[in-house]
Short mmCIF file of C-alpha atoms in Angstrom, two decimals:
data_model
loop_
_atom_site.label_atom_id
_atom_site.label_comp_id
_atom_site.label_asym_id
_atom_site.label_seq_id
_atom_site.Cartn_x
_atom_site.Cartn_y
_atom_site.Cartn_z
CA UNK A 703 45.21 134.02 39.75
CA UNK A 704 45.33 135.83 43.07
CA UNK A 705 48.74 136.13 44.71
CA UNK A 706 50.48 137.28 47.82
CA UNK A 707 52.61 140.31 47.36
CA UNK A 708 55.52 141.51 49.49
CA UNK A 709 57.35 144.83 49.64
CA UNK A 710 60.18 145.77 49.41
CA UNK A 711 61.78 142.99 47.44
CA UNK A 712 65.15 143.89 48.99
CA UNK A 713 65.83 145.79 52.21
CA UNK A 714 69.25 146.77 53.38
CA UNK A 715 69.56 148.08 56.93
CA UNK A 716 72.21 148.64 59.55
CA UNK A 717 72.46 146.58 62.69
CA UNK A 718 70.29 147.92 65.48
CA UNK A 719 67.80 149.56 63.10
CA UNK A 720 64.12 148.70 63.00
CA UNK A 721 62.63 147.31 59.83
CA UNK A 722 59.10 146.61 58.80
CA UNK A 723 58.40 144.10 56.07
CA UNK A 724 55.01 144.34 54.36
CA UNK A 725 52.75 141.78 52.85
CA UNK A 726 49.35 141.87 51.13
CA UNK A 727 47.77 138.46 51.51
CA UNK A 728 45.16 137.13 49.15
CA UNK A 729 42.06 139.12 49.77
CA UNK A 730 39.60 136.56 51.20
CA UNK A 731 42.17 134.71 53.23
CA UNK A 732 42.15 134.95 56.99
CA UNK A 733 45.26 132.98 58.09
CA UNK A 734 48.59 134.63 57.73
CA UNK A 735 52.09 133.48 58.24
CA UNK A 736 55.71 134.60 58.19
CA UNK A 737 58.62 132.28 57.35
CA UNK A 738 62.28 132.99 56.79
CA UNK A 739 65.10 131.32 54.96
CA UNK A 740 68.70 132.06 55.71
CA UNK A 741 70.88 131.62 52.64
CA UNK A 742 71.53 127.95 51.97
CA UNK A 743 69.27 126.74 54.78
CA UNK A 744 65.72 125.46 55.19
CA UNK A 745 62.66 127.57 55.18
CA UNK A 746 61.72 128.06 58.86
CA UNK A 747 58.32 129.03 60.33
CA UNK A 748 58.23 132.16 62.39
CA UNK A 749 54.57 132.93 63.27
CA UNK A 750 50.95 132.43 62.28
CA UNK A 751 48.16 134.95 62.80
CA UNK A 752 44.43 134.57 62.81
CA UNK A 753 41.59 136.73 64.07
CA UNK A 754 44.00 139.56 64.95
CA UNK A 755 46.13 137.47 67.23
CA UNK A 756 49.07 135.15 67.05
CA UNK A 757 48.00 131.61 66.94
CA UNK A 758 51.51 130.05 66.98
CA UNK A 759 55.06 131.15 66.99
CA UNK A 760 58.41 129.56 66.93
CA UNK A 761 61.43 129.94 69.12
CA UNK A 762 62.93 132.28 66.56
CA UNK A 763 60.08 134.73 67.01
CA UNK A 764 61.32 136.42 70.15
CA UNK A 765 60.60 139.85 71.63
CA UNK A 766 62.46 141.53 68.74
CA UNK A 767 59.67 140.42 66.40
CA UNK A 768 56.14 141.57 66.12
CA UNK A 769 53.28 141.20 63.64
CA UNK A 770 50.38 143.37 62.79
CA UNK A 771 47.46 143.63 60.54
CA UNK A 772 47.04 147.40 60.52
CA UNK A 773 44.19 147.46 58.05
CA UNK A 774 42.09 145.16 55.98
CA UNK A 775 44.77 144.33 53.49
CA UNK A 776 48.28 144.52 54.91
CA UNK A 777 50.12 142.13 57.23
CA UNK A 778 53.49 143.30 58.57
CA UNK A 779 56.51 141.86 60.29
CA UNK A 780 58.53 144.23 62.38
CA UNK A 781 62.04 143.56 63.63
CA UNK A 782 62.81 146.13 66.31
CA UNK A 783 66.59 146.04 66.50
CA UNK A 784 68.10 144.00 63.69
CA UNK A 785 71.09 141.77 64.06
CA UNK A 786 73.42 140.49 61.49
CA UNK A 787 71.88 136.98 61.84
CA UNK A 788 68.44 138.34 60.81
CA UNK A 789 69.76 138.52 57.28
CA UNK A 790 67.52 136.22 55.35
CA UNK A 791 64.67 135.93 52.82
CA UNK A 792 61.36 136.54 54.59
CA UNK A 793 58.23 134.93 53.11
CA UNK A 794 54.68 135.83 53.87
CA UNK A 795 51.97 133.32 53.26
CA UNK A 796 48.20 133.16 53.60
CA UNK A 797 45.52 130.50 53.51
CA UNK A 798 41.80 130.49 53.21
CA UNK A 799 39.07 129.22 55.54
CA UNK A 800 37.22 126.90 53.18
CA UNK A 801 33.91 128.63 53.63
CA UNK A 802 33.67 131.56 51.19
CA UNK A 803 37.29 132.23 51.80
CA UNK A 804 39.44 130.06 49.59
CA UNK A 805 41.10 126.64 49.75
CA UNK A 806 41.94 125.88 53.34
CA UNK A 807 44.48 123.26 52.34
CA UNK A 808 46.94 125.46 50.53
CA UNK A 809 49.32 128.10 51.84
CA UNK A 810 50.12 130.60 49.23
CA UNK A 811 53.54 132.13 49.55
CA UNK A 812 54.69 135.53 48.48
CA UNK A 813 57.97 136.12 46.47
CA UNK A 814 59.86 137.15 49.56
CA UNK A 815 61.76 140.09 50.84
CA UNK A 816 65.55 139.80 51.05
CA UNK A 817 66.68 141.46 54.21
CA UNK A 818 70.37 142.32 54.43
CA UNK A 819 71.64 143.60 57.79
CA UNK A 820 75.11 145.22 57.65
CA UNK B 1221 54.13 116.43 62.04
CA UNK B 1222 55.52 113.05 60.97
CA UNK B 1223 59.04 112.92 59.79
CA UNK B 1224 59.60 112.44 56.02
CA UNK B 1225 62.63 111.24 54.17
CA UNK B 1226 63.59 112.26 50.69
CA UNK B 1227 66.56 111.68 48.47
CA UNK B 1228 68.77 114.85 48.49
CA UNK B 1229 68.90 115.16 44.75
CA UNK B 1230 67.66 113.64 41.47
CA UNK B 1231 68.08 114.26 37.79
CA UNK B 1232 65.46 113.92 35.10
CA UNK B 1233 65.65 114.26 31.33
CA UNK B 1234 63.40 116.99 29.91
CA UNK B 1235 60.16 115.59 28.64
CA UNK B 1236 60.34 112.50 30.78
CA UNK B 1237 58.40 111.76 33.86
CA UNK B 1238 59.97 112.80 37.09
CA UNK B 1239 59.14 110.44 39.99
CA UNK B 1240 60.04 111.88 43.37
CA UNK B 1241 59.81 109.45 46.35
CA UNK B 1242 59.06 110.16 49.97
CA UNK B 1243 59.01 108.02 53.00
CA UNK B 1244 56.70 108.88 55.93
CA UNK B 1245 56.51 105.64 57.85
CA UNK B 1246 55.27 107.30 61.01
CA UNK B 1247 52.47 109.28 59.47
CA UNK B 1248 49.29 109.37 61.58
CA UNK B 1249 45.82 108.79 60.37
CA UNK B 1250 44.89 112.41 60.24
CA UNK B 1251 47.94 113.68 58.52
CA UNK B 1252 47.89 114.56 54.89
CA UNK B 1253 50.87 114.25 52.55
CA UNK B 1254 51.67 117.61 50.95
CA UNK B 1255 54.12 118.55 48.22
CA UNK B 1256 55.63 121.93 47.81
CA UNK B 1257 58.42 123.16 45.61
CA UNK B 1258 60.75 126.12 45.66
CA UNK B 1259 62.31 127.35 42.51
CA UNK B 1260 65.54 129.08 43.18
CA UNK B 1261 65.14 132.00 45.68
CA UNK B 1262 61.35 132.17 45.05
CA UNK B 1263 58.64 131.57 47.58
CA UNK B 1264 57.52 127.93 48.03
CA UNK B 1265 54.65 126.81 45.87
CA UNK B 1266 51.99 124.37 46.73
CA UNK B 1267 51.73 121.43 44.29
CA UNK B 1268 49.34 118.82 45.58
CA UNK B 1269 48.20 117.01 48.70
CA UNK B 1270 46.43 113.80 49.55
CA UNK B 1271 45.23 111.66 52.42
CA UNK B 1272 45.01 108.12 51.12
CA UNK B 1273 43.68 108.21 47.61
CA UNK B 1274 45.82 109.02 44.61
CA UNK B 1275 45.41 112.57 43.48
CA UNK B 1276 46.03 114.43 40.19
CA UNK B 1277 45.90 118.08 39.29
CA UNK B 1278 47.24 120.22 36.45
CA UNK B 1279 50.74 120.18 37.90
CA UNK B 1280 51.28 116.67 39.10
CA UNK B 1281 50.08 113.36 40.37
CA UNK B 1282 50.45 111.99 43.87
CA UNK B 1283 50.60 108.25 44.46
CA UNK B 1284 50.23 107.17 48.07
CA UNK B 1285 50.83 103.61 49.02
CA UNK B 1286 48.02 101.62 50.61
CA UNK B 1287 49.72 101.54 54.04
CA UNK B 1288 50.42 105.27 53.64
CA UNK B 1289 54.08 104.85 54.62
CA UNK B 1290 55.41 106.32 51.40
CA UNK B 1291 54.38 108.34 48.43
CA UNK B 1292 55.60 109.40 45.01
CA UNK B 1293 55.10 112.78 43.32
CA UNK B 1294 55.00 112.46 39.55
CA UNK B 1295 55.61 115.26 37.14
CA UNK B 1296 54.45 113.65 33.93
CA UNK B 1297 56.51 115.67 31.45
CA UNK B 1298 59.32 117.51 33.16
CA UNK B 1299 60.48 120.80 31.71
CA UNK B 1300 63.46 122.92 32.60
CA UNK B 1301 61.14 125.20 34.56
CA UNK B 1302 60.51 122.24 36.96
CA UNK B 1303 64.03 122.46 38.24
CA UNK B 1304 63.47 123.12 41.91
CA UNK B 1305 63.70 121.80 45.43
CA UNK B 1306 60.67 119.58 46.14
CA UNK B 1307 59.43 119.16 49.62
CA UNK B 1308 57.33 116.32 50.95
CA UNK B 1309 55.51 117.26 54.19
CA UNK B 1310 53.13 115.38 56.44
CA UNK B 1311 50.72 117.78 58.21
CA UNK B 1312 47.26 117.46 59.74
CA UNK B 1313 45.63 120.68 58.60
CA UNK B 1314 45.76 123.54 56.10
CA UNK B 1315 45.91 126.15 58.79
CA UNK B 1316 48.97 124.72 60.49
CA UNK B 1317 52.49 125.89 59.87
CA UNK B 1318 54.44 124.11 57.13
CA UNK B 1319 57.59 122.51 58.48
CA UNK B 1320 60.05 122.30 55.62
CA UNK B 1321 62.85 119.80 55.49
CA UNK B 1322 65.77 119.77 53.09
CA UNK B 1323 63.74 118.31 50.24
CA UNK B 1324 64.87 116.82 46.97
CA UNK B 1325 66.76 118.99 44.52
CA UNK B 1326 65.43 118.02 41.12
CA UNK B 1327 67.55 119.04 38.17
CA UNK B 1328 65.85 118.65 34.81
CA UNK B 1329 68.45 118.14 32.10
CA UNK B 1330 67.97 119.23 28.46
#
């Protein structure tokens, strides 16, 4: 079964450093998302991306965050200057379009990247 | 998305059916009921969704009341691997963000 993959599985960085979290969505999907989950808290939506642009973003997704689809397979989340409170699990997800591109009703989530900011 | 209410936790004996309730009394006509689960520290996993008819797939069954104000997710023969947090979510489309609540923590007991 196709799956969303994420790298790295764990990233440790110092406060103020830039990090890039990488995701490979399911190949025929066209909708992409990032979510985060601070330890012990709810899964929170960050941003959705379609047709090479952001379609929706939350209040959390401020100017420190950016997303990019640099090629036909990767989807990245960049945090420019990390803060201690950015420590969390970051989940990438993708969904299909229902045409030739997979089930439009499901969002498939990756296993997550644990980001630790020290 | 309409607000959903779930019990914070439930236990179920291994091999028995797990029935997880959800209230969504303000759900609108174009909103589907979705269920996801999250096994400890893993990414959320889609289980099932429905609009007004009962639905069944290889993982679970979804029973939606006729007035659509509540639903029940049924795991017919719970195993230890079904121990997870289960989220009931009302949302109007597959492309939209998923808004997760606190969910129900299901503990399957040997």
